[in-house]
């Protein structure tokens, strides 16, 4: 097998597309095999597959294997919202030796199958468009390097009620400095007003 | 509470509020305004001699006005810190001619009238928002007579009355005649589960709180007659049903139905009219005391903090978590976590659980002592930059240093850049590259979306934090909207360049929608104000060119407004149907010709 590091130096872009069924979440509305087939005809797409659960261990492994086998350098995952699983797939990219910013996601669940439940044909057409858009964007993605910064090991806690008190003690008992800010003259919050508290029926303070 | 006061790693600022937050995850710079206490926290032993000497008598807030305190006081006996405090607005003043009796009474000399409000700066790596709740104010629910009848109390006032540390040492008395009431009625859902007044959500704790109160009453006064008026009893926690059954076994009468009207009788008892929804009959009860089970509202400081920290709220006004199942204590902004009722109404056990979860999430973030920042920042091409300074002007973070002239171009400080992309959208010379959301990448998306049947599609730009999340929320809620909507995500609506919009129209888009966070809620301080200005400017340009400006729309949609997102998509589709093929062709023609003319900008 060709070493992975040499892939980025190839002049030609090699994109892999993965259309996730998300069980039935996407597949019951969107015709995933059809979307994958349409995507396979797009420029620079080397491989296109539909896949049961892209985020699962076997799903990720399948993508990883393809990256190595087909020398892919950019990945499009068409599944749920990037707000949910973008970190998952970025990690997968990293483990394959690819820059995590060479990943693009198409949102086929929250913004397609779930909002067009009764229009499978239109939803499939939309999914094809979303994948096409993602591929065209992926083509121009550039590797980016994250910057490492020093971090202050201290926590600000706003509010000294029962929640603020508990969080402060947990952090402080673990050795972290805490700044607890309370607007009133004493901590305690609403809890301090209560007499007995359920379910134990003991006093609150 | 005392553990907090004496923990060497906890720095406690009471009488303090956050006034400013700068920086990001890992390194936030916080400004805190600490109000003067006028009593030394270190020296005061809470002996109380000062309060004995103080001549000013005021209602005690802790006991909700059911008892009195002095102008120098301790909030409650177990207060932390235990030091007394002076309410300076009530104090007669330190001029010896006027008063200063406390100064004389305090042997240790802890009182200092020259203390002033302090501004404190702290640097932290993470933030836990635990701002709690505000009880519902029942004065607007006048049918229960809270403002008119003295023997109608709130659940919190009742708590103080039965508390051994309260104004009556735990002896239950009626406010009018100071004797034990023979009967007490509890009205549930006051300010909760109502579409009319108060809030529509369930406040989660009031059922159990009332059940607890009935048990406390029955324990002390076995013969007392108790009625609970309810919609549903929600006793879903561990051991809760047992408490409910115990209360019923003790003879507490639970009656399904909320009173429609309460009147006061000459003996100051209440006549309660209620439709019993089990029997379907209108029933009347004479009760000597009524307790209103108050619902919870978000704390008053919520809105201000939300703006300062760039957070999102649900439609109920509580803080919105990053994900309801997978990230229930994380805010969408990295490094900020929620605990307790700030996020939603919850009881003590749930608050404690969530607080521990928030603490661990903060530790998980901090334990390495370093943090990786997303490289989604902007870069200036020194060849193209003319040092006009436009980018520096629009940057919400002052992250751009304006160049002096062409030879010394403007520079982006990447550590301070948060990646909204407003600079790239505003740069008149295309000299700024917004990494990961470049002109080329976004234009490619527009081109491929509109390649086929462009006249049938709606182009929507959505910002990552609010409107894109709102679209996701519409999905999670399974709200259906027209399937011809195509969303392009940017980090901020401020990134949406004039070029993108005209490129959309040039490629045959009938309607373009730019959407972002509501004004004041922008994740990038106020970058969306530039979006607003820009869209206005582009619409004027469209008008001049002969393109109907209505075809460009601007909407603010929050992360919690899934239904608003779906509703707006419906509106966009109506708008699209009003755009004819001919109009689209004319627009394309206009924009093609415009491209041929020399640039006039």
CSV table of N, CA and C in Angstrom, one decimal, chain B residues 80-167:
chain,number,residue,atom,x,y,z
B,80,UNK,N,-23.3,32.7,54.5
B,80,UNK,CA,-21.8,32.6,54.1
B,80,UNK,C,-21.5,33.6,53.1
B,81,UNK,N,-20.6,34.6,53.3
B,81,UNK,CA,-19.9,34.8,54.5
B,81,UNK,C,-20.8,35.2,55.7
B,82,UNK,N,-20.4,35.0,56.9
B,82,UNK,CA,-21.3,35.3,58.0
B,82,UNK,C,-21.3,36.8,58.4
B,83,UNK,N,-20.4,37.6,57.7
B,83,UNK,CA,-20.3,39.0,58.1
B,83,UNK,C,-21.7,39.8,57.8
B,84,UNK,N,-21.9,40.7,58.7
B,84,UNK,CA,-23.1,41.6,58.5
B,84,UNK,C,-22.9,42.5,57.3
B,85,UNK,N,-24.0,43.2,56.9
B,85,UNK,CA,-24.0,44.0,55.7
B,85,UNK,C,-24.9,45.2,56.0
B,86,UNK,N,-24.5,46.4,55.4
B,86,UNK,CA,-25.3,47.6,55.6
B,86,UNK,C,-26.0,47.9,54.3
B,87,UNK,N,-27.3,48.0,54.4
B,87,UNK,CA,-28.0,48.6,53.2
B,87,UNK,C,-27.9,50.1,53.3
B,88,UNK,N,-27.0,50.6,52.4
B,88,UNK,CA,-26.6,52.0,52.6
B,88,UNK,C,-27.8,53.0,52.2
B,89,UNK,N,-28.8,52.5,51.4
B,89,UNK,CA,-29.9,53.3,51.1
B,89,UNK,C,-30.9,53.5,52.3
B,90,UNK,N,-30.8,52.5,53.2
B,90,UNK,CA,-31.7,52.6,54.4
B,90,UNK,C,-31.0,53.2,55.6
B,91,UNK,N,-29.7,53.1,55.6
B,91,UNK,CA,-28.9,53.6,56.7
B,91,UNK,C,-29.0,55.1,56.9
B,92,UNK,N,-29.1,55.6,58.1
B,92,UNK,CA,-29.3,57.0,58.4
B,92,UNK,C,-28.0,57.8,58.1
B,93,UNK,N,-26.9,57.1,58.0
B,93,UNK,CA,-25.6,57.8,57.7
B,93,UNK,C,-24.6,57.7,58.8
B,94,UNK,N,-23.4,57.9,58.4
B,94,UNK,CA,-22.3,57.7,59.4
B,94,UNK,C,-21.9,59.0,60.1
B,95,UNK,N,-22.6,60.1,59.7
B,95,UNK,CA,-22.3,61.3,60.4
B,95,UNK,C,-22.7,61.2,61.9
B,96,UNK,N,-21.8,61.4,62.8
B,96,UNK,CA,-22.2,61.1,64.2
B,96,UNK,C,-23.4,61.9,64.7
B,97,UNK,N,-23.6,63.1,64.1
B,97,UNK,CA,-24.7,63.9,64.5
B,97,UNK,C,-26.0,63.2,64.1
B,98,UNK,N,-26.0,62.5,63.0
B,98,UNK,CA,-27.2,61.8,62.5
B,98,UNK,C,-27.4,60.5,63.2
B,99,UNK,N,-26.4,59.6,63.1
B,99,UNK,CA,-26.6,58.3,63.7
B,99,UNK,C,-25.3,57.6,64.1
B,100,UNK,N,-24.8,56.8,63.3
B,100,UNK,CA,-23.5,56.1,63.6
B,100,UNK,C,-23.5,55.3,64.9
B,101,UNK,N,-24.7,54.8,65.3
B,101,UNK,CA,-24.8,54.1,66.5
B,101,UNK,C,-24.1,52.7,66.4
B,102,UNK,N,-24.1,52.1,65.1
B,102,UNK,CA,-23.5,50.8,64.9
B,102,UNK,C,-22.0,51.0,65.1
B,103,UNK,N,-21.4,52.1,64.6
B,103,UNK,CA,-20.0,52.3,64.7
B,103,UNK,C,-19.6,52.2,66.2
B,104,UNK,N,-20.4,52.8,67.1
B,104,UNK,CA,-20.1,52.8,68.5
B,104,UNK,C,-20.2,51.4,69.1
B,105,UNK,N,-21.3,50.7,68.6
B,105,UNK,CA,-21.6,49.4,69.2
B,105,UNK,C,-20.5,48.3,68.8
B,106,UNK,N,-19.9,48.5,67.6
B,106,UNK,CA,-19.0,47.4,67.2
B,106,UNK,C,-17.6,47.6,67.9
B,107,UNK,N,-17.4,46.7,68.8
B,107,UNK,CA,-16.1,46.8,69.6
B,107,UNK,C,-14.9,46.5,68.7
B,108,UNK,N,-15.0,45.6,67.7
B,108,UNK,CA,-13.9,45.2,66.9
B,108,UNK,C,-13.6,46.3,65.8
B,109,UNK,N,-14.5,47.2,65.6
B,109,UNK,CA,-14.3,48.2,64.6
B,109,UNK,C,-14.3,47.7,63.2
B,110,UNK,N,-15.3,46.8,62.9
B,110,UNK,CA,-15.4,46.2,61.6
B,110,UNK,C,-16.1,47.1,60.6
B,111,UNK,N,-16.8,48.1,61.1
B,111,UNK,CA,-17.7,48.9,60.2
B,111,UNK,C,-16.9,50.0,59.6
B,112,UNK,N,-17.0,50.1,58.3
B,112,UNK,CA,-16.2,51.2,57.6
B,112,UNK,C,-17.1,51.8,56.5
B,113,UNK,N,-17.5,53.0,56.8
B,113,UNK,CA,-18.4,53.7,55.9
B,113,UNK,C,-17.7,54.2,54.7
B,114,UNK,N,-16.4,54.1,54.6
B,114,UNK,CA,-15.7,54.7,53.5
B,114,UNK,C,-15.4,53.6,52.4
B,115,UNK,N,-15.9,52.4,52.7
B,115,UNK,CA,-15.7,51.4,51.6
B,115,UNK,C,-16.5,51.8,50.4
B,116,UNK,N,-15.9,51.5,49.2
B,116,UNK,CA,-16.6,51.8,48.0
B,116,UNK,C,-16.7,50.6,47.1
B,117,UNK,N,-17.6,50.7,46.1
B,117,UNK,CA,-17.7,49.6,45.2
B,117,UNK,C,-16.4,49.3,44.5
B,118,UNK,N,-16.1,48.0,44.3
B,118,UNK,CA,-14.8,47.6,43.8
B,118,UNK,C,-15.0,47.0,42.4
B,119,UNK,N,-14.1,47.3,41.5
B,119,UNK,CA,-14.1,46.5,40.2
B,119,UNK,C,-12.9,45.5,40.2
B,120,UNK,N,-13.3,44.3,40.1
B,120,UNK,CA,-12.3,43.2,40.2
B,120,UNK,C,-12.1,42.6,38.9
B,121,UNK,N,-10.8,42.2,38.5
B,121,UNK,CA,-10.6,41.5,37.3
B,121,UNK,C,-10.1,40.1,37.6
B,122,UNK,N,-10.6,39.2,36.9
B,122,UNK,CA,-10.2,37.8,37.1
B,122,UNK,C,-10.0,37.1,35.7
B,123,UNK,N,-9.0,36.3,35.6
B,123,UNK,CA,-8.8,35.5,34.3
B,123,UNK,C,-9.2,34.0,34.7
B,124,UNK,N,-10.0,33.5,33.8
B,124,UNK,CA,-10.4,32.1,34.0
B,124,UNK,C,-10.4,31.3,32.7
B,125,UNK,N,-10.3,30.0,32.8
B,125,UNK,CA,-10.3,29.2,31.6
B,125,UNK,C,-11.7,28.7,31.2
B,126,UNK,N,-12.6,28.6,32.2
B,126,UNK,CA,-13.9,28.1,31.9
B,126,UNK,C,-14.9,28.8,32.8
B,127,UNK,N,-16.2,28.7,32.4
B,127,UNK,CA,-17.3,29.4,33.1
B,127,UNK,C,-18.5,28.4,33.3
B,128,UNK,N,-19.0,28.4,34.6
B,128,UNK,CA,-20.2,27.7,34.8
B,128,UNK,C,-21.3,28.7,35.1
B,129,UNK,N,-22.4,28.7,34.4
B,129,UNK,CA,-23.5,29.6,34.6
B,129,UNK,C,-24.5,28.9,35.5
B,130,UNK,N,-24.7,29.4,36.7
B,130,UNK,CA,-25.6,28.7,37.6
B,130,UNK,C,-26.4,29.8,38.3
B,131,UNK,N,-27.1,30.6,37.4
B,131,UNK,CA,-27.8,31.8,37.9
B,131,UNK,C,-29.2,31.5,38.5
B,132,UNK,N,-29.6,30.3,38.4
B,132,UNK,CA,-30.8,29.9,39.2
B,132,UNK,C,-32.1,30.4,38.6
B,133,UNK,N,-33.1,30.7,39.4
B,133,UNK,CA,-34.4,31.0,39.0
B,133,UNK,C,-35.0,32.3,39.7
B,134,UNK,N,-36.1,32.7,39.2
B,134,UNK,CA,-36.9,33.8,39.8
B,134,UNK,C,-38.3,33.2,40.0
B,135,UNK,N,-38.8,33.2,41.2
B,135,UNK,CA,-40.2,32.7,41.4
B,135,UNK,C,-41.2,33.5,40.6
B,136,UNK,N,-42.2,32.9,40.1
B,136,UNK,CA,-43.2,33.6,39.3
B,136,UNK,C,-43.9,34.6,40.2
B,137,UNK,N,-44.2,35.8,39.7
B,137,UNK,CA,-44.9,36.8,40.5
B,137,UNK,C,-46.4,36.7,40.2
B,138,UNK,N,-47.2,36.3,41.3
B,138,UNK,CA,-48.6,35.9,41.1
B,138,UNK,C,-49.5,37.1,41.1
B,139,UNK,N,-49.0,38.3,41.1
B,139,UNK,CA,-49.9,39.5,41.2
B,139,UNK,C,-50.8,39.6,40.0
B,140,UNK,N,-50.3,39.1,38.8
B,140,UNK,CA,-51.2,39.2,37.6
B,140,UNK,C,-52.3,38.2,37.6
B,141,UNK,N,-52.2,37.1,38.4
B,141,UNK,CA,-53.3,36.2,38.5
B,141,UNK,C,-54.3,36.6,39.6
B,142,UNK,N,-55.0,37.7,39.3
B,142,UNK,CA,-55.8,38.3,40.4
B,142,UNK,C,-56.9,37.5,40.9
B,143,UNK,N,-57.4,36.5,40.1
B,143,UNK,CA,-58.5,35.6,40.5
B,143,UNK,C,-58.2,34.9,41.8
B,144,UNK,N,-56.9,34.7,42.1
B,144,UNK,CA,-56.6,34.0,43.3
B,144,UNK,C,-56.4,34.9,44.5
B,145,UNK,N,-56.5,36.2,44.2
B,145,UNK,CA,-56.6,37.2,45.3
B,145,UNK,C,-55.3,37.5,46.1
B,146,UNK,N,-54.2,37.2,45.5
B,146,UNK,CA,-52.9,37.3,46.3
B,146,UNK,C,-52.7,38.7,46.7
B,147,UNK,N,-53.0,39.7,45.9
B,147,UNK,CA,-52.8,41.1,46.3
B,147,UNK,C,-53.9,41.6,47.2
B,148,UNK,N,-55.0,40.9,47.2
B,148,UNK,CA,-56.2,41.5,48.0
B,148,UNK,C,-56.4,40.8,49.3
B,149,UNK,N,-56.1,39.6,49.4
B,149,UNK,CA,-56.4,38.8,50.7
B,149,UNK,C,-55.1,38.4,51.4
B,150,UNK,N,-55.0,38.8,52.7
B,150,UNK,CA,-53.8,38.5,53.4
B,150,UNK,C,-53.5,37.1,53.7
B,151,UNK,N,-54.6,36.2,53.7
B,151,UNK,CA,-54.3,34.8,54.0
B,151,UNK,C,-54.1,34.0,52.8
B,152,UNK,N,-53.9,34.7,51.6
B,152,UNK,CA,-53.4,34.0,50.4
B,152,UNK,C,-51.9,34.2,50.4
B,153,UNK,N,-51.1,33.1,50.5
B,153,UNK,CA,-49.6,33.2,50.5
B,153,UNK,C,-49.0,32.5,49.3
B,154,UNK,N,-47.8,32.8,49.0
B,154,UNK,CA,-47.1,32.1,48.0
B,154,UNK,C,-46.4,30.9,48.7
B,155,UNK,N,-46.0,29.9,47.9
B,155,UNK,CA,-45.3,28.7,48.4
B,155,UNK,C,-44.0,29.1,49.1
B,156,UNK,N,-43.3,30.1,48.7
B,156,UNK,CA,-42.1,30.5,49.3
B,156,UNK,C,-42.4,31.1,50.7
B,157,UNK,N,-43.4,32.0,50.8
B,157,UNK,CA,-43.8,32.6,52.0
B,157,UNK,C,-44.2,31.5,53.0
B,158,UNK,N,-44.9,30.5,52.5
B,158,UNK,CA,-45.4,29.4,53.3
B,158,UNK,C,-44.1,28.6,53.9
B,159,UNK,N,-43.1,28.5,53.0
B,159,UNK,CA,-41.8,27.8,53.5
B,159,UNK,C,-41.3,28.5,54.7
B,160,UNK,N,-41.3,29.8,54.6
B,160,UNK,CA,-40.7,30.6,55.8
B,160,UNK,C,-41.5,30.4,57.0
B,161,UNK,N,-42.9,30.3,56.8
B,161,UNK,CA,-43.8,30.2,58.0
B,161,UNK,C,-43.6,28.9,58.7
B,162,UNK,N,-43.3,27.8,58.0
B,162,UNK,CA,-43.2,26.5,58.6
B,162,UNK,C,-41.7,26.2,59.0
B,163,UNK,N,-40.8,27.1,58.7
B,163,UNK,CA,-39.4,26.8,58.9
B,163,UNK,C,-39.0,27.2,60.3
B,164,UNK,N,-38.3,26.2,61.0
B,164,UNK,CA,-38.0,26.5,62.4
B,164,UNK,C,-37.1,27.7,62.5
B,165,UNK,N,-36.4,28.1,61.5
B,165,UNK,CA,-35.6,29.3,61.6
B,165,UNK,C,-36.3,30.5,61.0
B,166,UNK,N,-37.6,30.4,60.8
B,166,UNK,CA,-38.4,31.4,60.2
B,166,UNK,C,-39.0,32.4,61.2
B,167,UNK,N,-39.8,33.3,60.8
B,167,UNK,CA,-40.3,34.4,61.6
B,167,UNK,C,-41.2,33.9,62.8
